[in-house]
Coordinates of C-alpha atoms in Angstrom, one line a residue:
M3 CA -59.0 129.6 -24.8
T4 CA -58.7 128.3 -28.3
T5 CA -55.7 126.7 -30.0
I6 CA -54.8 126.9 -33.6
R7 CA -55.1 123.4 -35.2
T8 CA -52.4 122.9 -37.8
A9 CA -52.6 120.5 -40.7
A10 CA -49.5 118.6 -39.6
G11 CA -51.3 115.9 -37.7
I12 CA -53.7 115.3 -40.5
A13 CA -50.9 115.2 -43.0
A14 CA -49.0 112.6 -41.0
L15 CA -52.1 110.5 -40.7
L16 CA -52.6 110.6 -44.5
A17 CA -49.0 110.1 -45.5
T18 CA -49.1 106.4 -45.8
A19 CA -52.3 106.5 -47.8
V20 CA -51.0 109.0 -50.3
A21 CA -47.8 107.0 -50.7
L22 CA -49.7 103.8 -51.4
S23 CA -52.0 105.6 -53.9
A24 CA -49.0 107.0 -55.7
C25 CA -47.5 103.5 -56.0
A26 CA -50.8 102.1 -57.3
S27 CA -51.8 104.8 -59.7
A28 CA -49.3 107.4 -60.5
A29 CA -47.6 105.5 -63.3
P30 CA -50.7 105.1 -65.6
G31 CA -51.1 108.8 -66.0
A32 CA -47.6 110.0 -65.4
D33 CA -46.5 110.3 -69.1
A34 CA -49.5 112.4 -70.0
A35 CA -49.0 114.6 -67.0
D36 CA -45.3 115.1 -67.7
A37 CA -46.0 116.1 -71.3
D38 CA -48.8 118.5 -70.3
A39 CA -46.5 120.2 -67.7
D40 CA -44.3 121.4 -70.5
A41 CA -47.1 122.6 -72.8
T42 CA -48.9 126.0 -72.8
P43 CA -52.7 125.5 -72.3
V44 CA -55.0 126.5 -75.1
V45 CA -58.1 128.5 -74.2
G46 CA -61.4 127.6 -75.8
G47 CA -63.3 124.7 -77.2
E48 CA -65.8 122.3 -75.8
L49 CA -64.6 119.2 -74.0
V50 CA -67.0 116.3 -74.5
V51 CA -66.9 113.6 -71.8
G52 CA -68.8 110.4 -72.2
Q53 CA -70.2 108.5 -69.2
T54 CA -72.1 105.2 -69.0
D55 CA -74.5 106.8 -66.5
I56 CA -75.2 110.3 -65.2
P57 CA -76.9 110.6 -61.8
P58 CA -80.4 112.0 -61.9
C59 CA -79.6 114.7 -59.3
L60 CA -77.2 117.6 -60.1
D61 CA -76.7 118.6 -56.5
A62 CA -73.6 117.0 -55.1
A63 CA -74.8 117.5 -51.5
I64 CA -77.5 115.0 -52.4
T65 CA -75.7 112.8 -54.9
P66 CA -71.9 113.2 -55.2
Y67 CA -71.3 109.9 -57.0
N68 CA -70.2 110.4 -60.6
N69 CA -71.8 113.9 -60.4
F70 CA -69.0 115.7 -62.3
A71 CA -71.2 118.6 -63.4
G72 CA -72.5 119.2 -59.8
R73 CA -69.0 119.0 -58.5
A74 CA -67.7 121.5 -61.0
V75 CA -69.9 124.4 -59.8
V76 CA -69.0 124.4 -56.1
D77 CA -65.8 125.0 -54.1
N78 CA -64.9 123.9 -50.6
L79 CA -63.6 125.7 -47.5
F80 CA -60.5 123.4 -47.5
D81 CA -58.8 121.0 -49.8
Q82 CA -56.3 118.2 -49.3
D83 CA -52.9 118.3 -50.8
E84 CA -52.7 115.6 -53.5
E85 CA -49.2 114.7 -52.6
T86 CA -49.0 114.9 -48.8
G87 CA -52.7 114.9 -47.7
E88 CA -52.2 118.1 -45.8
I89 CA -55.3 120.2 -45.2
L90 CA -55.0 123.4 -47.3
P91 CA -57.2 126.6 -47.1
W92 CA -59.4 127.3 -50.1
L93 CA -62.4 129.5 -49.5
A94 CA -61.3 129.5 -45.9
T95 CA -58.1 131.1 -44.8
G96 CA -57.6 129.1 -41.6
Y97 CA -59.3 127.8 -38.5
E98 CA -59.0 127.4 -34.7
V99 CA -60.5 124.7 -32.5
S100 CA -61.5 125.0 -28.8
D101 CA -59.7 123.1 -26.1
D102 CA -62.7 120.8 -25.6
G103 CA -62.9 120.0 -29.3
L104 CA -66.5 121.2 -29.6
T105 CA -66.2 124.6 -31.4
Y106 CA -64.4 125.5 -34.6
T107 CA -63.8 129.1 -35.7
I108 CA -63.2 129.4 -39.4
S109 CA -61.9 132.6 -41.2
L110 CA -63.0 133.2 -44.8
R111 CA -61.7 134.9 -47.9
D112 CA -63.2 138.3 -48.7
D113 CA -62.8 138.3 -52.5
V114 CA -65.1 135.4 -53.5
T115 CA -68.5 135.6 -55.2
F116 CA -71.1 133.1 -56.3
S117 CA -71.8 132.7 -60.0
N118 CA -74.9 135.0 -59.7
G119 CA -72.7 137.8 -58.4
E120 CA -73.7 137.5 -54.8
P121 CA -70.8 137.8 -52.3
F122 CA -69.6 134.7 -50.5
T123 CA -70.0 135.3 -46.7
A124 CA -70.2 133.4 -43.5
D125 CA -74.0 133.3 -43.9
A126 CA -73.5 130.9 -46.9
V127 CA -71.4 128.6 -44.7
T128 CA -74.0 128.5 -42.0
A129 CA -76.8 127.9 -44.5
T130 CA -74.9 125.1 -46.2
L131 CA -74.2 123.3 -42.9
D132 CA -77.6 123.9 -41.5
N133 CA -79.3 122.6 -44.7
A134 CA -77.2 119.5 -44.7
I135 CA -78.8 118.4 -41.5
E136 CA -82.3 119.9 -42.1
F137 CA -82.6 118.4 -45.6
R138 CA -81.7 114.9 -44.4
A139 CA -84.2 115.2 -41.5
T140 CA -87.1 116.5 -43.6
D141 CA -86.5 114.8 -46.9
G142 CA -84.7 111.6 -45.9
R143 CA -82.2 112.0 -48.7
G144 CA -78.7 113.5 -49.2
V145 CA -75.3 112.4 -48.0
A146 CA -73.9 115.7 -46.6
A147 CA -75.4 115.2 -43.2
A148 CA -73.2 112.1 -42.5
Y149 CA -70.1 114.3 -42.7
I150 CA -71.2 116.5 -39.8
S151 CA -73.1 114.1 -37.4
G152 CA -73.4 115.6 -34.0
Y153 CA -73.7 119.1 -35.5
S154 CA -75.2 121.5 -33.0
G155 CA -75.2 124.7 -35.0
S156 CA -73.2 127.5 -36.6
E157 CA -73.1 131.2 -36.3
A158 CA -71.8 134.0 -38.6
V159 CA -69.6 136.1 -36.2
D160 CA -69.1 138.6 -39.1
D161 CA -69.1 138.4 -42.8
H162 CA -65.9 136.5 -42.9
T163 CA -65.8 134.5 -39.7
V164 CA -68.0 131.6 -38.7
T165 CA -68.2 129.4 -35.6
V166 CA -69.3 125.8 -35.8
T167 CA -70.3 123.8 -32.7
F168 CA -70.8 120.1 -32.2
E169 CA -72.6 118.2 -29.4
E170 CA -69.5 116.0 -29.0
P171 CA -66.0 116.3 -30.4
K172 CA -65.9 115.7 -34.2
A173 CA -62.6 114.2 -35.1
G174 CA -63.0 114.4 -38.9
F175 CA -64.7 117.8 -39.3
I176 CA -62.0 119.8 -41.1
Q177 CA -61.3 116.9 -43.5
A178 CA -65.1 116.7 -44.1
L179 CA -65.0 120.3 -45.4
T180 CA -62.8 119.2 -48.3
E181 CA -65.6 116.9 -49.6
K182 CA -67.8 118.1 -52.5
A183 CA -70.9 117.0 -50.6
L184 CA -70.1 120.0 -48.3
G185 CA -69.2 122.3 -51.1
I186 CA -70.5 125.8 -50.4
I187 CA -73.9 126.6 -52.0
W188 CA -75.6 129.9 -52.4
P189 CA -78.4 130.1 -49.7
G190 CA -81.1 130.7 -52.3
S191 CA -80.4 127.3 -53.9
L192 CA -81.0 125.7 -50.6
T193 CA -84.6 126.9 -50.4
L194 CA -85.5 124.7 -53.4
D195 CA -87.2 121.4 -53.0
Y196 CA -85.6 118.1 -53.9
D197 CA -86.8 117.9 -57.5
Q198 CA -85.7 121.5 -58.2
R199 CA -82.3 121.1 -56.6
C200 CA -81.7 117.9 -58.7
E201 CA -83.0 119.4 -61.9
T202 CA -81.2 122.8 -61.9
G203 CA -78.2 122.1 -59.7
P204 CA -76.8 124.5 -57.2
I205 CA -75.4 128.0 -57.6
G206 CA -71.9 127.9 -56.3
T207 CA -68.6 129.7 -56.3
G208 CA -66.9 127.2 -58.7
P209 CA -65.1 127.6 -62.1
F210 CA -68.1 126.3 -64.0
V211 CA -71.9 127.1 -64.2
I212 CA -74.6 124.6 -65.2
E213 CA -76.1 125.7 -68.5
E214 CA -78.2 122.8 -69.7
N215 CA -79.5 119.6 -68.2
V216 CA -81.3 117.1 -70.6
P217 CA -82.1 114.0 -68.4
D218 CA -80.7 110.7 -69.7
D219 CA -78.8 112.5 -72.4
H220 CA -76.3 115.2 -71.4
I221 CA -75.4 118.0 -69.0
T222 CA -73.4 121.1 -70.1
V223 CA -71.4 123.4 -67.9
V224 CA -69.8 126.6 -69.1
R225 CA -66.7 128.5 -68.0
R226 CA -67.4 131.1 -65.4
D227 CA -65.9 134.5 -66.3
G228 CA -63.8 136.2 -63.6
Y229 CA -63.1 133.1 -61.5
A230 CA -60.0 133.7 -59.5
W231 CA -59.8 131.5 -56.4
P232 CA -58.9 127.9 -57.6
S233 CA -58.2 125.0 -55.4
P234 CA -54.7 125.2 -53.9
N235 CA -54.0 121.9 -55.8
S236 CA -54.6 123.5 -59.2
D237 CA -51.9 124.8 -61.5
N238 CA -54.5 126.9 -63.2
P239 CA -54.5 130.3 -61.6
G240 CA -57.9 131.4 -62.7
E241 CA -60.7 130.8 -65.2
A242 CA -61.1 127.3 -66.7
Y243 CA -59.4 126.8 -70.1
V244 CA -62.2 125.2 -72.0
D245 CA -65.3 127.2 -72.9
A246 CA -67.6 124.3 -71.9
I247 CA -67.8 120.7 -70.8
R248 CA -70.6 118.5 -72.1
F249 CA -71.1 115.3 -70.1
V250 CA -72.9 112.8 -72.4
E251 CA -74.6 109.7 -71.2
I252 CA -73.8 106.6 -73.4
P253 CA -75.0 103.6 -71.4
E254 CA -73.4 100.8 -73.4
G255 CA -69.7 100.6 -72.9
G256 CA -68.9 99.4 -76.4
V257 CA -70.7 102.3 -77.9
L258 CA -68.9 104.7 -75.6
T259 CA -65.6 103.2 -76.7
E260 CA -66.5 103.6 -80.4
S261 CA -67.6 107.2 -79.7
L262 CA -64.2 107.9 -78.2
L263 CA -62.2 106.3 -81.0
S264 CA -64.3 108.1 -83.6
G265 CA -63.8 111.5 -81.9
E266 CA -67.5 112.0 -81.0
V267 CA -66.3 112.3 -77.4
D268 CA -62.9 113.5 -76.3
A269 CA -62.7 111.5 -73.0
A270 CA -64.6 108.6 -71.4
I271 CA -65.2 107.5 -67.9
S272 CA -66.2 104.0 -66.7
L273 CA -64.8 102.0 -69.5
S274 CA -64.2 98.3 -68.9
S275 CA -60.6 97.1 -68.7
T276 CA -60.9 95.5 -72.1
D277 CA -62.0 98.8 -73.7
I278 CA -59.3 100.7 -71.9
A279 CA -56.7 98.4 -73.2
R280 CA -58.1 98.8 -76.7
V281 CA -58.0 102.6 -76.6
E282 CA -54.5 102.5 -75.2
G283 CA -53.5 100.3 -78.0
E284 CA -54.7 102.9 -80.5
G285 CA -52.8 105.7 -78.9
G286 CA -55.2 106.9 -76.2
Q287 CA -54.1 108.0 -72.8
V288 CA -55.3 107.0 -69.3
V289 CA -55.2 109.2 -66.2
S290 CA -56.3 107.4 -63.0
A291 CA -56.1 107.1 -59.3
V292 CA -57.3 104.6 -56.7
S293 CA -60.1 106.2 -54.7
A294 CA -59.6 106.6 -51.0
G295 CA -62.7 105.4 -49.3
I296 CA -65.1 102.4 -49.2
A297 CA -64.0 99.7 -51.7
N298 CA -66.4 98.5 -54.3
T299 CA -68.7 96.6 -52.0
I300 CA -71.8 94.4 -52.3
Y301 CA -74.3 95.3 -49.6
P302 CA -76.8 92.7 -48.3
N303 CA -80.3 93.6 -47.2
L304 CA -80.3 92.3 -43.6
D305 CA -84.0 92.6 -43.4
H306 CA -84.5 90.0 -46.3
A307 CA -83.8 86.3 -46.4
P308 CA -81.3 84.8 -46.9
F309 CA -79.0 87.6 -45.6
D310 CA -80.8 87.8 -42.3
D311 CA -78.8 84.6 -41.6
E312 CA -75.2 85.4 -40.5
A313 CA -74.0 82.0 -41.7
V314 CA -75.1 82.8 -45.2
R315 CA -73.4 86.2 -45.1
Q316 CA -70.2 84.6 -43.8
A317 CA -70.3 81.9 -46.5
F318 CA -70.9 84.6 -49.2
Q319 CA -67.9 86.5 -48.0
V320 CA -65.5 83.6 -48.8
G321 CA -67.6 82.0 -51.5
F322 CA -66.4 84.2 -54.4
D323 CA -62.9 84.6 -55.7
R324 CA -61.7 88.2 -55.6
Q325 CA -58.3 87.4 -57.2
E326 CA -60.0 85.8 -60.2
L327 CA -62.1 88.9 -60.5
Q328 CA -58.9 90.9 -60.6
D329 CA -57.2 88.7 -63.1
T330 CA -60.3 88.4 -65.4
I331 CA -62.3 91.6 -65.1
Y332 CA -60.1 94.3 -63.7
D333 CA -56.7 95.8 -64.4
Q334 CA -53.9 97.7 -62.7
Y335 CA -56.3 100.6 -62.1
S336 CA -58.6 98.6 -59.7
P337 CA -56.6 96.2 -57.5
A338 CA -58.2 93.5 -55.4
P339 CA -59.4 94.6 -52.0
T340 CA -57.7 93.8 -48.7
S341 CA -60.4 95.3 -46.5
V342 CA -63.8 97.0 -46.8
I343 CA -61.9 100.2 -47.4
S344 CA -59.2 100.9 -49.9
D345 CA -55.5 100.6 -49.1
T346 CA -55.2 104.4 -49.5
V347 CA -57.3 105.3 -46.5
P348 CA -55.3 106.1 -43.3
G349 CA -55.9 103.3 -40.7
H350 CA -56.6 100.6 -43.3
V351 CA -56.3 97.1 -41.9
D352 CA -55.2 94.2 -44.0
L353 CA -57.9 91.6 -43.8
S354 CA -56.8 89.6 -46.8
D355 CA -57.0 86.3 -44.9
A356 CA -60.7 86.9 -44.0
L357 CA -61.5 87.7 -47.6
A358 CA -59.6 84.8 -49.2
Y359 CA -61.5 82.5 -51.4
D360 CA -62.4 79.3 -49.5
P361 CA -65.3 77.4 -51.1
D362 CA -64.9 74.5 -48.7
A363 CA -65.3 76.8 -45.7
A364 CA -68.3 78.4 -47.3
A365 CA -69.9 75.0 -47.9
A366 CA -69.3 74.0 -44.3
L367 CA -70.8 77.1 -43.0
L368 CA -73.9 76.5 -45.0
E369 CA -74.2 72.9 -44.1
D370 CA -73.9 73.7 -40.4
A371 CA -76.7 76.2 -40.8
G372 CA -79.0 73.7 -42.4
W373 CA -78.6 74.6 -46.1
E374 CA -78.5 71.3 -48.1
I375 CA -77.7 70.7 -51.8
A376 CA -80.9 70.0 -53.8
D377 CA -81.1 68.0 -57.0
D378 CA -80.5 71.1 -59.2
G379 CA -77.3 71.9 -57.3
I380 CA -78.8 74.8 -55.4
R381 CA -79.0 74.6 -51.6
E382 CA -82.3 74.6 -49.8
K383 CA -83.5 75.1 -46.2
D384 CA -87.1 74.6 -45.0
G385 CA -88.2 74.5 -48.6
E386 CA -86.6 77.9 -49.5
R387 CA -83.9 78.0 -52.2
L388 CA -80.6 79.8 -51.4
E389 CA -80.9 82.6 -53.9
A390 CA -80.7 86.3 -54.1
E391 CA -80.9 89.0 -56.8
I392 CA -78.2 91.6 -57.3
T393 CA -79.4 94.9 -58.8
F394 CA -77.0 96.9 -61.0
T395 CA -77.2 99.8 -63.4
D396 CA -74.0 99.7 -65.5
E397 CA -74.0 97.3 -68.5
N398 CA -70.2 97.3 -68.3
S399 CA -70.5 95.5 -64.9
R400 CA -72.5 92.6 -66.3
P401 CA -69.4 90.3 -67.0
L402 CA -68.3 91.0 -63.4
W403 CA -71.6 89.8 -62.0
Q404 CA -71.7 86.8 -64.4
L405 CA -68.4 85.7 -63.0
V406 CA -69.5 86.1 -59.4
Q407 CA -72.6 84.2 -60.3
A408 CA -70.6 81.3 -61.7
Q409 CA -68.3 81.3 -58.6
L410 CA -71.2 81.2 -56.2
L411 CA -72.9 78.3 -58.0
E412 CA -69.9 76.2 -56.8
I413 CA -71.2 76.5 -53.2
G414 CA -74.8 76.1 -54.2
F415 CA -75.8 79.7 -54.2
D416 CA -78.1 81.0 -57.0
L417 CA -77.2 84.6 -57.7
Q418 CA -79.6 86.2 -60.1
L419 CA -78.8 89.4 -62.1
R420 CA -81.1 92.3 -62.7
Q421 CA -80.1 95.5 -64.6
V422 CA -82.1 98.6 -63.9
T423 CA -81.9 102.3 -64.6
L424 CA -80.5 104.8 -62.0
A425 CA -84.0 106.0 -61.3
E426 CA -85.2 102.4 -60.8
S427 CA -82.3 101.7 -58.5
T428 CA -83.1 104.7 -56.4
A429 CA -86.7 103.7 -56.1
L430 CA -85.7 100.1 -55.1
Q431 CA -83.3 101.5 -52.4
E432 CA -86.1 103.6 -50.9
S433 CA -88.6 100.8 -51.0
G434 CA -86.3 98.2 -49.4
E435 CA -87.4 95.7 -52.0
W436 CA -83.9 94.4 -53.0
D437 CA -81.5 91.7 -51.9
L438 CA -78.0 93.0 -52.9
L439 CA -76.7 96.3 -54.1
A440 CA -73.2 97.4 -55.0
G441 CA -71.4 100.6 -54.6
N442 CA -68.6 102.5 -53.0
F443 CA -68.0 105.8 -51.2
T444 CA -65.0 108.1 -51.3
R445 CA -63.4 109.9 -48.3
A446 CA -59.9 109.7 -46.9
D447 CA -61.1 109.5 -43.2
P448 CA -62.6 106.8 -40.9
D449 CA -65.9 108.6 -41.0
V450 CA -66.4 107.3 -44.5
L451 CA -68.0 104.3 -42.8
L452 CA -70.8 106.5 -41.5
N453 CA -72.1 107.2 -45.0
T454 CA -72.5 103.6 -45.9
F455 CA -73.0 101.7 -42.6
H456 CA -74.4 103.9 -40.0
P457 CA -78.2 103.8 -39.8
D458 CA -78.6 107.5 -39.4
F459 CA -76.8 108.2 -42.7
V460 CA -76.9 105.0 -44.7
T461 CA -76.8 105.5 -48.5
Y462 CA -76.8 102.0 -49.9
A463 CA -78.1 99.4 -47.5
R464 CA -80.8 99.0 -44.9
F465 CA -78.8 98.9 -41.6
T466 CA -80.5 99.6 -38.3
D467 CA -79.6 99.9 -34.7
E468 CA -81.2 96.5 -34.3
N469 CA -79.4 94.5 -37.0
I470 CA -75.9 95.9 -36.6
P471 CA -75.8 97.2 -32.9
D472 CA -72.1 96.2 -32.5
L473 CA -71.0 98.2 -35.5
V474 CA -73.1 101.2 -34.6
E475 CA -71.5 101.3 -31.2
V476 CA -68.0 101.3 -32.7
L477 CA -68.8 103.9 -35.3
D478 CA -70.3 106.3 -32.8
A479 CA -67.2 106.0 -30.6
Q480 CA -64.6 106.5 -33.4
T481 CA -66.3 109.7 -34.8
T482 CA -66.0 111.5 -31.4
E483 CA -62.5 110.2 -30.5
L484 CA -59.9 113.0 -30.8
D485 CA -56.9 110.8 -29.9
P486 CA -55.5 109.6 -33.2
A487 CA -54.2 106.3 -31.9
A488 CA -57.5 105.4 -30.1
R489 CA -59.5 106.4 -33.1
Q490 CA -57.5 104.2 -35.4
E491 CA -58.1 101.2 -33.0
L492 CA -61.8 101.8 -33.3
F493 CA -61.6 102.1 -37.0
A494 CA -59.7 98.8 -37.2
E495 CA -62.4 97.2 -35.1
A496 CA -65.1 98.5 -37.4
Q497 CA -63.4 97.1 -40.5
R498 CA -63.1 93.7 -38.8
L499 CA -66.8 93.6 -37.8
I500 CA -67.9 94.5 -41.3
V501 CA -65.8 91.7 -42.9
E502 CA -66.2 89.0 -40.3
R503 CA -70.0 89.4 -39.8
G504 CA -70.7 89.9 -43.5
Y505 CA -72.2 93.4 -43.3
G506 CA -70.5 94.1 -46.6
F507 CA -68.7 92.1 -49.3
P508 CA -65.8 94.1 -50.9
Y509 CA -64.9 92.9 -54.4
S510 CA -62.4 95.4 -55.8
Q511 CA -60.7 98.7 -55.0
S512 CA -62.1 101.6 -57.0
G513 CA -59.9 102.9 -59.7
R514 CA -61.0 106.2 -61.4
P515 CA -59.6 106.1 -64.9
T516 CA -60.3 108.7 -67.5
V517 CA -59.5 107.5 -71.0
A518 CA -58.8 110.3 -73.5
L519 CA -57.6 111.0 -77.0
G520 CA -54.3 112.7 -77.6
N521 CA -55.9 116.2 -78.1
V522 CA -56.9 116.3 -74.4
H523 CA -54.6 117.7 -71.7
G524 CA -54.7 118.6 -68.1
L525 CA -56.9 115.8 -66.8
G526 CA -56.5 114.9 -63.1
N527 CA -57.8 113.2 -60.0
Q528 CA -58.4 114.4 -56.5
L529 CA -56.9 112.5 -53.5
T530 CA -60.2 110.7 -53.2
G531 CA -59.9 109.6 -56.9
W532 CA -62.6 111.8 -58.4
Q533 CA -61.8 113.3 -61.8
V534 CA -61.3 117.0 -62.0
F535 CA -61.5 119.2 -65.1
D536 CA -60.4 122.7 -64.0
E537 CA -57.1 122.3 -65.7
A538 CA -58.3 120.5 -68.8
W539 CA -57.6 121.9 -72.3
L540 CA -57.8 120.9 -75.9
D541 CA -55.4 121.3 -78.8
A542 CA -56.3 124.2 -81.1
E543 CA -58.3 123.1 -84.1

């Protein structure tokens, strides 16, 4: 016997997170949103969006981060209400779950097509899910598999019904189906190899189609004619308003700001707080939200000295001042972290005390571990300096790392800075030849930790069953726990382990501001914070 699983439980679980997100980020974009609500959208025009970096892979199942073009071409089976967190049908019409929690039966819409004209059927759902697992297993890349760990298989019962089975109960499965990494892809796109998928992007059911990809320069998506099944969150009932969106890569933040103010681009993503304030001062608008998920976090390579030493990791955790970062580098869009996850994730635990700046405690930890101050002020142990290199891609983040560098010098830690391209960063991650990397991951569910910290699905660091066995045990337990209260206890324990044992060093919560000129309307953010453009429109010329 199966029981219909309603969204009420999930909505209740997310209610606190959504309320916090609204407090933190509704105000900055509220005026623009209110004005747009009273205006009639204009159809036509090209929206030019500047980014400091565009990921080298257009397939969001492989690289969802900042992949706005890849996100724009796929839809999901479900979405999350931006106000309540309730799970809402999108390409699906509903679902049932078996009493043992192992099998989901999902019903699908019968009026949807892919952009190449092929019908959307249950076969596309099974192909998307199967490929998420197979691609990770054969190619070693892609983040989609982490959302469905324990996946046993799926079957198309008929054209508009699919069953999905897991080896163990999968607590976050339906929420996972709201994530763009599991956006539905035409099966033909899934037969391409890694390079082809990244270069051309997928064929999806979404409101846009990828028209042009010029690496390291721009990506253009164009409006899809006949689109009629928007997200339940969208106020746009059908086709996109703009003819096209051109995402332009402008690596230097100052140049991007000047491009916005001069009108060369209509909107900009990833501007520094200083540049945001400048644009606001000249009449620009900001639409933003705090991302629900992993906070902006520094990840140590546990296979490399000095971070194979837990005392060094613990000293690092309290050796830099997050509040000074907030006061100096960030703004109201990116508050200081209180855990390794953002305040907007259900089950967030306030670990502010464990993250509080305490250089005396950091120095004592290092002294006890045998790290002594040398003549140049940097600590040494057994002839080795206490130093590490942080690798980053965004020039806008350089002032951040320079401030952290200065703070860590106070405890005798030499942090060295190295800026690389996105391609170089990917190569370094795959080689393992790095000390520190920084990043975040968005998802309003405890399983977000799998993507970044579980050895089977890790995206940023080099965690293994051997170097984080305690955390792996907790993560495995929480992802199969169907009792909400018990799952939250495990989630809380995972957060404490990450912070207390120095598996990750959160430094800010991740705001997602889009800065735009006054001619741009309809910008928005998903619950997870990512920018969406299906309602965007431009003033008539």
